[in-house]
Amino acid sequence: MQAIHNVRLATMQGDGYGLIEQGLIVFNASGIQYAGEHLSHAEGGPDLSQVELLDGGGGLVTPGLIDCHTHLVWAGSRANEFAQRLHGASYADIAAQGGGIAATVAATRAASLEQIIALSQPRLEALMREGVTTIEIKSGYGLSYEHERKQLLAARALADSNPVSVVTTLLAAHALPPEYQQQPDAYIDLIVEQILPQIAAEGLADAVDAFCEKVGFTTVQTERVFAAAKALNLPVKLHAEQLSNQAGSQLAARYQALSCDHLEYLDEAGVAAMAASNTVAVLLPGAYYFLREQQLPPLALLREYQVPIALATDANPGTSPIFSLLLMLQMGATLFRLTPEECLRGVTVAAAQALGLHDRGQLKAGMRADLCWWDCADPATLSYQFGLQQLRGCWHQGQRR
Ligand code: DI6
Ligand code: FE
């Protein structure tokens, strides 16, 4: 049994940080045993006689951070494309030359499973260095059974070889593969008849996602994917209203989606639908920043309807080549005007909900001992300053890493 004392606890219970000033947290590999005020045993606090006690030095303990939306496993680089764009090439020019998502699909298909794992390992390590203890990883750069499976196997392999929990998502409906260029419906047939059932049978996907957009799939096509996922008892989520409003969020809400993600063009009807289905709004400020978007997600409406708000990196080679969840806190505050409380909730309690996980994201007896111990006492510091190594310790399932 281990314990940390002389710390503030941001339990994330209630509406804000759920702060406890003179905090004590007691835990082991099976979970948090106590998280609360540091009372002596005589006053009714836990018995610390058999416990390895760590002095938290007046710092802060939060739940381990959760990055609930990433595309972490791919091969190839799009740095050349980024440079071309800065020299004036348009996204359409680049796509016409085989660039964009198609370039990443070609490189990912050409790479072996081992190569994808090796390329993804440092990306994962960068996130873990900042306190990420759970990460979602999507496929979506394979676009065939063989190569979507390879991406998901890479995600599972990363989970096996790192002290971190990985949740996988099948995103076969991300883009049209080259062999289906003029036949989107035939590709949807392939997804619902082959890719999804086989991946589900192998237990490789924890959820199913799609890209519902003018440059992606229509709501009719998306609904076919959702219906197939539902028949296999897999929860759904959606890349929705990123570049335009397609009412994808309303469709997703009808399928009790765990989350709708991006949401810059979300309208009130979509917000209301998400509120009614308890769907989390996952905001991705890194993609907003990297694409130099102007349209802000509807924060006032999300707050009014009390839709939980999560924040994630969207780590991907095209629109968010960013491997820092703490940077998303600062961007959430600066670009989206989220409060520091909302930012921290967005990578803890709300992110857990976005992944359908009820055993983490808060400091509470019975939850997993996924913990971050920070140098700062004020949790707003985590959104305020960026680039200082403030993480003094991190535990995944009670093991210090
Ligand atoms: N939205 C995005 O921003 C990424 N995927 C998606 O559905 C883009 C992925 C890429 O450009 O590689
Ligand atoms: Fe994404």
Tab-separated table of C-alpha atoms and ligand atoms in Angstrom:
chain	number	residue	atom	x	y	z
A	1	MET	CA	0.000	0.000	0.000
A	2	GLN	CA	1.247	3.495	-0.841
A	3	ALA	CA	0.096	6.966	0.174
A	4	ILE	CA	0.843	10.583	-0.689
A	5	HIS	CA	0.307	13.279	1.919
A	6	ASN	CA	1.058	16.999	2.135
A	7	VAL	CA	-0.706	17.607	-1.182
A	8	ARG	CA	-3.812	19.220	-2.555
A	9	LEU	CA	-6.101	16.768	-4.289
A	10	ALA	CA	-8.042	17.746	-7.395
A	11	THR	CA	-10.598	14.956	-7.075
A	12	MET	CA	-12.697	16.214	-10.029
A	13	GLN	CA	-15.834	15.342	-8.058
A	14	GLY	CA	-18.745	17.785	-8.268
A	15	ASP	CA	-18.661	20.614	-10.806
A	16	GLY	CA	-15.127	22.015	-10.537
A	17	TYR	CA	-11.818	20.633	-9.309
A	18	GLY	CA	-13.298	19.046	-6.185
A	19	LEU	CA	-10.280	20.389	-4.271
A	20	ILE	CA	-9.142	18.997	-0.943
A	21	GLU	CA	-6.558	21.206	0.726
A	22	GLN	CA	-4.734	18.999	3.225
A	23	GLY	CA	-5.119	15.893	1.169
A	24	LEU	CA	-4.186	12.258	1.575
A	25	ILE	CA	-4.470	9.556	-1.033
A	26	VAL	CA	-3.934	5.880	-0.245
A	27	PHE	CA	-3.740	3.329	-3.048
A	28	ASN	CA	-2.341	0.098	-4.378
A	29	ALA	CA	-2.516	-1.884	-7.615
A	30	SER	CA	-6.151	-2.727	-7.035
A	31	GLY	CA	-7.170	0.904	-6.804
A	32	ILE	CA	-7.629	3.979	-4.662
A	33	GLN	CA	-8.414	3.032	-1.069
A	34	TYR	CA	-8.867	6.531	0.303
A	35	ALA	CA	-8.847	10.034	-1.198
A	36	GLY	CA	-9.758	12.815	1.173
A	37	GLU	CA	-8.724	15.036	3.993
A	38	HIS	CA	-5.645	13.998	5.922
A	39	LEU	CA	-7.226	13.027	9.216
A	40	SER	CA	-5.271	11.025	11.779
A	41	HIS	CA	-6.271	7.443	12.416
A	42	ALA	CA	-7.720	8.567	15.766
A	43	GLU	CA	-9.839	11.190	13.944
A	44	GLY	CA	-11.221	8.534	11.596
A	45	GLY	CA	-8.577	8.716	8.822
A	46	PRO	CA	-6.973	5.593	7.372
A	47	ASP	CA	-4.378	3.591	9.284
A	48	LEU	CA	-0.990	4.435	7.740
A	49	SER	CA	1.162	2.122	9.849
A	50	GLN	CA	1.692	-0.408	7.017
A	51	VAL	CA	1.843	2.180	4.242
A	52	GLU	CA	4.776	3.497	2.180
A	53	LEU	CA	4.258	7.234	2.699
A	54	LEU	CA	5.410	9.881	0.210
A	55	ASP	CA	5.623	13.577	1.096
A	56	GLY	CA	3.916	15.449	-1.735
A	57	GLY	CA	5.800	18.657	-0.894
A	58	GLY	CA	2.736	20.863	-1.091
A	59	GLY	CA	2.099	19.880	-4.715
A	60	LEU	CA	-1.033	18.677	-6.429
A	61	VAL	CA	-2.424	15.224	-7.195
A	62	THR	CA	-4.877	14.797	-10.058
A	63	PRO	CA	-6.286	11.759	-11.799
A	64	GLY	CA	-4.021	10.383	-14.543
A	65	LEU	CA	-4.662	12.261	-17.779
A	66	ILE	CA	-6.805	10.724	-20.513
A	67	ASP	CA	-6.283	11.541	-24.203
A	68	CYS	CA	-9.643	10.425	-25.603
A	69	HIS	CA	-9.069	11.093	-29.346
A	70	THR	CA	-5.875	10.226	-31.228
A	71	HIS	CA	-4.848	8.695	-34.543
A	72	LEU	CA	-1.478	7.688	-33.082
A	73	VAL	CA	-0.550	4.712	-35.281
A	74	TRP	CA	0.522	5.681	-38.791
A	75	ALA	CA	3.585	5.645	-41.018
A	76	GLY	CA	5.094	8.346	-43.205
A	77	SER	CA	5.403	12.076	-42.748
A	78	ARG	CA	3.483	14.996	-44.209
A	79	ALA	CA	6.164	17.580	-43.423
A	80	ASN	CA	6.729	18.039	-47.167
A	81	GLU	CA	3.053	18.805	-47.625
A	82	PHE	CA	3.111	21.291	-44.771
A	83	ALA	CA	6.036	23.050	-46.452
A	84	GLN	CA	4.229	23.017	-49.833
A	85	ARG	CA	1.241	24.661	-48.233
A	86	LEU	CA	3.417	27.378	-46.782
A	87	HIS	CA	4.722	27.936	-50.303
A	88	GLY	CA	1.161	28.503	-51.501
A	89	ALA	CA	-0.132	25.072	-52.591
A	90	SER	CA	-3.771	24.462	-51.681
A	91	TYR	CA	-5.094	21.371	-49.928
A	92	ALA	CA	-6.808	20.448	-53.224
A	93	ASP	CA	-3.528	20.758	-55.198
A	94	ILE	CA	-1.841	18.460	-52.712
A	95	ALA	CA	-4.687	15.947	-52.778
A	96	ALA	CA	-4.581	15.952	-56.612
A	97	GLN	CA	-0.907	14.943	-56.373
A	98	GLY	CA	-1.812	12.013	-54.121
A	99	GLY	CA	-1.123	13.856	-50.872
A	100	GLY	CA	-3.288	14.397	-47.813
A	101	ILE	CA	-4.898	11.403	-46.107
A	102	ALA	CA	-4.114	9.292	-49.213
A	103	ALA	CA	-0.382	9.802	-48.654
A	104	THR	CA	-0.653	8.538	-45.083
A	105	VAL	CA	-2.791	5.593	-46.228
A	106	ALA	CA	-0.151	4.604	-48.814
A	107	ALA	CA	2.682	4.847	-46.268
A	108	THR	CA	0.714	2.998	-43.575
A	109	ARG	CA	-0.222	0.197	-45.959
A	110	ALA	CA	3.416	-0.141	-47.034
A	111	ALA	CA	4.691	-0.363	-43.440
A	112	SER	CA	4.898	-3.592	-41.471
A	113	LEU	CA	3.204	-4.014	-38.108
A	114	GLU	CA	6.608	-3.794	-36.414
A	115	GLN	CA	7.464	-0.584	-38.249
A	116	ILE	CA	4.186	1.048	-37.232
A	117	ILE	CA	4.743	0.075	-33.610
A	118	ALA	CA	8.290	1.486	-33.677
A	119	LEU	CA	7.128	4.742	-35.283
A	120	SER	CA	4.307	5.146	-32.776
A	121	GLN	CA	6.295	4.360	-29.629
A	122	PRO	CA	7.954	7.811	-29.308
A	123	ARG	CA	4.622	9.525	-29.930
A	124	LEU	CA	3.119	7.534	-27.070
A	125	GLU	CA	6.136	8.242	-24.859
A	126	ALA	CA	5.746	11.992	-25.419
A	127	LEU	CA	2.153	11.808	-24.192
A	128	MET	CA	3.065	9.560	-21.271
A	129	ARG	CA	5.846	11.932	-20.134
A	130	GLU	CA	3.120	14.492	-19.462
A	131	GLY	CA	0.994	12.157	-17.376
A	132	VAL	CA	-1.267	10.386	-19.872
A	133	THR	CA	-2.356	7.073	-18.333
A	134	THR	CA	-5.180	6.209	-20.771
A	135	ILE	CA	-5.202	6.895	-24.495
A	136	GLU	CA	-7.653	6.209	-27.273
A	137	ILE	CA	-6.106	5.172	-30.603
A	138	LYS	CA	-8.027	5.019	-33.877
A	139	SER	CA	-7.371	3.163	-37.085
A	140	GLY	CA	-8.372	4.957	-40.292
A	141	TYR	CA	-5.189	4.967	-42.376
A	142	GLY	CA	-5.518	1.359	-43.542
A	143	LEU	CA	-8.972	1.453	-45.170
A	144	SER	CA	-9.033	-2.307	-45.806
A	145	TYR	CA	-9.510	-5.237	-43.445
A	146	GLU	CA	-5.822	-6.160	-43.533
A	147	HIS	CA	-4.468	-2.690	-42.899
A	148	GLU	CA	-7.097	-1.430	-40.425
A	149	ARG	CA	-6.408	-4.629	-38.485
A	150	LYS	CA	-2.673	-3.944	-38.617
A	151	GLN	CA	-3.200	-0.489	-37.113
A	152	LEU	CA	-5.388	-1.873	-34.321
A	153	LEU	CA	-2.872	-4.650	-33.623
A	154	ALA	CA	-0.205	-1.949	-33.326
A	155	ALA	CA	-2.375	-0.105	-30.794
A	156	ARG	CA	-2.873	-3.297	-28.751
A	157	ALA	CA	0.857	-4.073	-28.925
A	158	LEU	CA	1.667	-0.604	-27.575
A	159	ALA	CA	-0.664	-1.301	-24.654
A	160	ASP	CA	1.116	-4.591	-23.950
A	161	SER	CA	4.581	-3.053	-23.873
A	162	ASN	CA	3.907	0.248	-22.068
A	163	PRO	CA	2.500	1.174	-18.640
A	164	VAL	CA	-0.555	2.839	-20.141
A	165	SER	CA	-4.117	1.780	-20.971
A	166	VAL	CA	-5.190	1.877	-24.610
A	167	VAL	CA	-8.753	2.025	-25.905
A	168	THR	CA	-9.065	1.255	-29.621
A	169	THR	CA	-11.504	2.617	-32.180
A	170	LEU	CA	-12.192	1.328	-35.674
A	171	LEU	CA	-12.303	4.319	-38.042
A	172	ALA	CA	-12.559	2.468	-41.357
A	173	ALA	CA	-15.021	5.160	-42.510
A	174	HIS	CA	-12.332	7.859	-42.436
A	175	ALA	CA	-11.758	8.329	-46.170
A	176	LEU	CA	-12.277	6.477	-49.432
A	177	PRO	CA	-9.478	4.049	-50.237
A	178	PRO	CA	-7.936	4.435	-53.717
A	179	GLU	CA	-9.541	1.216	-54.984
A	180	TYR	CA	-13.043	2.595	-54.197
A	181	GLN	CA	-12.553	6.147	-55.457
A	182	GLN	CA	-15.836	6.538	-57.318
A	183	GLN	CA	-17.809	4.044	-55.221
A	184	PRO	CA	-18.341	5.242	-51.673
A	185	ASP	CA	-21.379	3.025	-51.127
A	186	ALA	CA	-19.452	-0.065	-52.179
A	187	TYR	CA	-16.783	0.845	-49.617
A	188	ILE	CA	-19.487	1.188	-46.939
A	189	ASP	CA	-20.695	-2.295	-47.985
A	190	LEU	CA	-17.167	-3.584	-47.399
A	191	ILE	CA	-17.058	-1.961	-43.953
A	192	VAL	CA	-20.417	-3.275	-42.751
A	193	GLU	CA	-20.149	-6.719	-44.336
A	194	GLN	CA	-16.489	-7.524	-43.809
A	195	ILE	CA	-14.221	-5.131	-41.973
A	196	LEU	CA	-16.441	-4.373	-38.968
A	197	PRO	CA	-17.688	-7.916	-38.248
A	198	GLN	CA	-14.212	-9.434	-38.567
A	199	ILE	CA	-12.528	-6.787	-36.421
A	200	ALA	CA	-15.300	-7.148	-33.836
A	201	ALA	CA	-14.949	-10.934	-33.802
A	202	GLU	CA	-11.239	-10.548	-33.075
A	203	GLY	CA	-11.968	-8.135	-30.229
A	204	LEU	CA	-9.704	-5.498	-31.777
A	205	ALA	CA	-12.059	-2.522	-31.523
A	206	ASP	CA	-13.624	-1.061	-28.390
A	207	ALA	CA	-15.714	1.430	-30.400
A	208	VAL	CA	-16.529	2.566	-33.942
A	209	ASP	CA	-16.021	6.042	-35.403
A	210	ALA	CA	-16.656	7.712	-38.779
A	211	PHE	CA	-15.846	10.997	-40.511
A	212	CYS	CA	-19.181	12.581	-41.413
A	213	GLU	CA	-18.343	15.504	-43.666
A	214	LYS	CA	-18.642	16.792	-47.229
A	215	VAL	CA	-15.129	15.494	-47.809
A	216	GLY	CA	-15.888	12.347	-45.785
A	217	PHE	CA	-19.101	10.311	-45.593
A	218	THR	CA	-22.754	11.379	-45.682
A	219	THR	CA	-25.121	10.886	-42.767
A	220	VAL	CA	-26.804	8.060	-44.708
A	221	GLN	CA	-23.474	6.268	-45.139
A	222	THR	CA	-22.499	7.002	-41.535
A	223	GLU	CA	-25.795	5.585	-40.295
A	224	ARG	CA	-25.125	2.294	-42.080
A	225	VAL	CA	-21.828	2.020	-40.196
A	226	PHE	CA	-23.538	2.893	-36.899
A	227	ALA	CA	-26.301	0.338	-37.437
A	228	ALA	CA	-23.708	-2.361	-38.103
A	229	ALA	CA	-21.753	-1.342	-34.983
A	230	LYS	CA	-24.901	-1.395	-32.890
A	231	ALA	CA	-25.781	-4.884	-34.138
A	232	LEU	CA	-22.351	-5.976	-32.858
A	233	ASN	CA	-22.843	-4.176	-29.530
A	234	LEU	CA	-20.019	-1.734	-30.177
A	235	PRO	CA	-20.457	1.859	-29.002
A	236	VAL	CA	-20.130	4.629	-31.575
A	237	LYS	CA	-18.626	8.105	-31.758
A	238	LEU	CA	-18.332	10.575	-34.594
A	239	HIS	CA	-16.052	13.156	-36.219
A	240	ALA	CA	-18.913	15.625	-36.594
A	241	GLU	CA	-19.429	19.218	-37.780
A	242	GLN	CA	-15.676	19.869	-38.158
A	243	LEU	CA	-15.698	21.761	-41.463
A	244	SER	CA	-19.440	22.173	-42.051
A	245	ASN	CA	-22.743	21.280	-40.376
A	246	GLN	CA	-24.028	17.910	-41.612
A	247	ALA	CA	-26.257	17.242	-38.567
A	248	GLY	CA	-23.993	14.293	-37.827
A	249	SER	CA	-24.260	15.029	-34.116
A	250	GLN	CA	-28.016	14.437	-34.225
A	251	LEU	CA	-27.518	11.136	-35.985
A	252	ALA	CA	-24.840	10.172	-33.457
A	253	ALA	CA	-27.154	11.097	-30.574
A	254	ARG	CA	-29.820	8.754	-31.964
A	255	TYR	CA	-27.240	5.980	-31.628
A	256	GLN	CA	-26.340	7.047	-28.049
A	257	ALA	CA	-22.853	7.984	-29.215
A	258	LEU	CA	-20.235	8.188	-26.477
A	259	SER	CA	-18.923	11.391	-28.024
A	260	CYS	CA	-19.063	13.757	-30.959
A	261	ASP	CA	-15.701	15.241	-31.785
A	262	HIS	CA	-14.445	18.534	-33.335
A	263	LEU	CA	-17.860	20.309	-33.453
A	264	GLU	CA	-16.807	23.753	-34.687
A	265	TYR	CA	-19.988	23.970	-36.807
A	266	LEU	CA	-22.334	22.401	-34.232
A	267	ASP	CA	-25.708	24.206	-33.927
A	268	GLU	CA	-28.273	24.361	-31.130
A	269	ALA	CA	-30.297	21.402	-32.426
A	270	GLY	CA	-27.128	19.323	-32.316
A	271	VAL	CA	-26.253	20.512	-28.818
A	272	ALA	CA	-29.771	19.679	-27.593
A	273	ALA	CA	-29.601	16.212	-29.147
A	274	MET	CA	-26.219	15.538	-27.540
A	275	ALA	CA	-27.486	16.725	-24.155
A	276	ALA	CA	-30.470	14.377	-24.389
A	277	SER	CA	-28.305	11.369	-25.233
A	278	ASN	CA	-25.570	12.197	-22.683
A	279	THR	CA	-22.999	12.420	-25.477
A	280	VAL	CA	-19.688	14.110	-24.631
A	281	ALA	CA	-18.405	17.000	-26.759
A	282	VAL	CA	-14.736	16.308	-27.496
A	283	LEU	CA	-13.014	19.543	-28.546
A	284	LEU	CA	-9.746	19.385	-30.465
A	285	PRO	CA	-7.979	22.737	-30.270
A	286	GLY	CA	-4.815	21.371	-31.896
A	287	ALA	CA	-6.597	20.751	-35.207
A	288	TYR	CA	-8.383	24.096	-34.954
A	289	TYR	CA	-5.004	25.779	-34.460
A	290	PHE	CA	-3.075	23.844	-37.092
A	291	LEU	CA	-5.765	24.407	-39.744
A	292	ARG	CA	-6.049	28.063	-38.712
A	293	GLU	CA	-9.796	27.640	-38.373
A	294	GLN	CA	-11.937	30.675	-37.612
A	295	GLN	CA	-15.192	29.034	-36.538
A	296	LEU	CA	-15.269	28.411	-32.774
A	297	PRO	CA	-17.214	25.513	-31.261
A	298	PRO	CA	-20.423	26.749	-29.550
A	299	LEU	CA	-19.150	26.906	-25.993
A	300	ALA	CA	-22.011	28.973	-24.586
A	301	LEU	CA	-24.583	26.471	-25.863
A	302	LEU	CA	-22.600	23.469	-24.630
A	303	ARG	CA	-22.496	25.054	-21.175
A	304	GLU	CA	-26.161	26.038	-21.248
A	305	TYR	CA	-27.220	22.487	-22.099
A	306	GLN	CA	-24.624	21.049	-19.681
A	307	VAL	CA	-22.990	18.849	-22.273
A	308	PRO	CA	-19.756	17.455	-20.777
A	309	ILE	CA	-16.720	18.867	-22.583
A	310	ALA	CA	-13.551	16.852	-23.151
A	311	LEU	CA	-10.256	17.944	-24.713
A	312	ALA	CA	-7.904	15.733	-26.725
A	313	THR	CA	-4.866	15.998	-28.985
A	314	ASP	CA	-6.325	14.454	-32.181
A	315	ALA	CA	-2.658	13.496	-32.767
A	316	ASN	CA	-2.478	12.795	-36.522
A	317	PRO	CA	-0.119	13.605	-39.405
A	318	GLY	CA	-2.439	15.917	-41.330
A	319	THR	CA	-4.291	18.271	-39.036
A	320	SER	CA	-2.761	17.931	-35.568
A	321	PRO	CA	0.858	16.723	-35.556
A	322	ILE	CA	0.942	17.482	-31.842
A	323	PHE	CA	1.902	15.117	-29.038
A	324	SER	CA	1.130	17.157	-25.946
A	325	LEU	CA	-2.104	16.924	-24.012
A	326	LEU	CA	-0.995	19.713	-21.674
A	327	LEU	CA	-0.707	22.016	-24.679
A	328	MET	CA	-4.379	21.243	-25.360
A	329	LEU	CA	-5.211	22.611	-21.902
A	330	GLN	CA	-3.479	25.868	-22.703
A	331	MET	CA	-5.039	26.034	-26.167
A	332	GLY	CA	-8.454	25.116	-24.767
A	333	ALA	CA	-8.161	28.145	-22.511
A	334	THR	CA	-6.552	30.588	-24.969
A	335	LEU	CA	-8.295	29.620	-28.205
A	336	PHE	CA	-11.669	28.357	-26.940
A	337	ARG	CA	-11.846	30.363	-23.694
A	338	LEU	CA	-12.510	27.285	-21.584
A	339	THR	CA	-11.899	27.862	-17.888
A	340	PRO	CA	-8.958	26.020	-16.265
A	341	GLU	CA	-11.524	23.865	-14.434
A	342	GLU	CA	-13.162	22.925	-17.736
A	343	CYS	CA	-9.756	22.188	-19.259
A	344	LEU	CA	-8.713	19.826	-16.473
A	345	ARG	CA	-12.140	18.175	-16.398
A	346	GLY	CA	-11.768	17.782	-20.152
A	347	VAL	CA	-8.760	15.486	-19.808
A	348	THR	CA	-9.976	13.605	-16.726
A	349	VAL	CA	-13.602	13.051	-15.783
A	350	ALA	CA	-15.140	14.127	-19.114
A	351	ALA	CA	-12.529	12.243	-21.145
A	352	ALA	CA	-13.287	9.070	-19.177
A	353	GLN	CA	-16.979	9.511	-19.982
A	354	ALA	CA	-16.118	10.042	-23.653
A	355	LEU	CA	-14.521	6.584	-23.615
A	356	GLY	CA	-17.369	4.992	-21.654
A	357	LEU	CA	-15.023	4.322	-18.705
A	358	HIS	CA	-16.440	4.631	-15.203
A	359	ASP	CA	-13.428	3.484	-13.207
A	360	ARG	CA	-11.101	6.461	-13.743
A	361	GLY	CA	-10.975	10.210	-14.246
A	362	GLN	CA	-11.666	11.082	-10.600
A	363	LEU	CA	-9.896	10.557	-7.296
A	364	LYS	CA	-12.303	8.424	-5.352
A	365	ALA	CA	-12.072	5.208	-3.340
A	366	GLY	CA	-12.708	2.262	-5.640
A	367	MET	CA	-11.353	3.920	-8.784
A	368	ARG	CA	-8.159	2.894	-10.530
A	369	ALA	CA	-4.959	4.275	-9.037
A	370	ASP	CA	-4.011	6.251	-12.155
A	371	LEU	CA	-2.467	9.382	-10.647
A	372	CYS	CA	-0.375	12.421	-11.511
A	373	TRP	CA	1.611	14.311	-8.898
A	374	TRP	CA	2.483	17.861	-10.008
A	375	ASP	CA	4.907	20.488	-8.808
A	376	CYS	CA	2.279	23.233	-8.693
A	377	ALA	CA	-0.345	23.724	-5.992
A	378	ASP	CA	-2.897	25.611	-8.108
A	379	PRO	CA	-4.501	23.374	-10.757
A	380	ALA	CA	-4.996	26.407	-13.024
A	381	THR	CA	-1.207	26.291	-13.519
A	382	LEU	CA	-1.670	23.247	-15.749
A	383	SER	CA	-3.599	25.375	-18.275
A	384	TYR	CA	-1.587	28.535	-17.663
A	385	GLN	CA	2.035	27.658	-18.306
A	386	PHE	CA	3.305	25.248	-20.903
A	387	GLY	CA	6.674	23.583	-21.436
A	388	LEU	CA	7.926	23.270	-17.880
A	389	GLN	CA	8.261	19.710	-16.685
A	390	GLN	CA	5.820	19.899	-13.783
A	391	LEU	CA	5.056	16.212	-13.416
A	392	ARG	CA	6.903	14.830	-10.413
A	393	GLY	CA	5.383	11.392	-10.411
A	394	CYS	CA	2.885	9.291	-12.292
A	395	TRP	CA	1.232	6.011	-11.348
A	396	HIS	CA	-0.581	3.658	-13.707
A	397	GLN	CA	-2.758	1.157	-11.872
A	398	GLY	CA	-0.837	1.829	-8.683
A	399	GLN	CA	2.604	1.276	-10.255
A	400	ARG	CA	4.933	4.252	-10.397
A	401	ARG	CA	6.401	4.652	-13.886
B	1	DI6	N1	-10.477	14.969	-39.222
B	1	DI6	C1	-9.224	15.398	-39.123
B	1	DI6	O1	-8.899	16.491	-38.767
B	1	DI6	C2	-8.315	14.293	-39.470
B	1	DI6	N2	-9.245	13.245	-39.725
B	1	DI6	C3	-10.473	13.689	-39.584
B	1	DI6	O2	-11.445	12.983	-39.758
B	1	DI6	C4	-7.417	14.518	-40.623
B	1	DI6	C5	-6.524	13.356	-40.858
B	1	DI6	C6	-5.430	13.607	-41.864
B	1	DI6	O3	-5.384	14.641	-42.555
B	1	DI6	O4	-4.560	12.718	-41.974
B	2	FE	FE	-9.611	12.921	-35.414
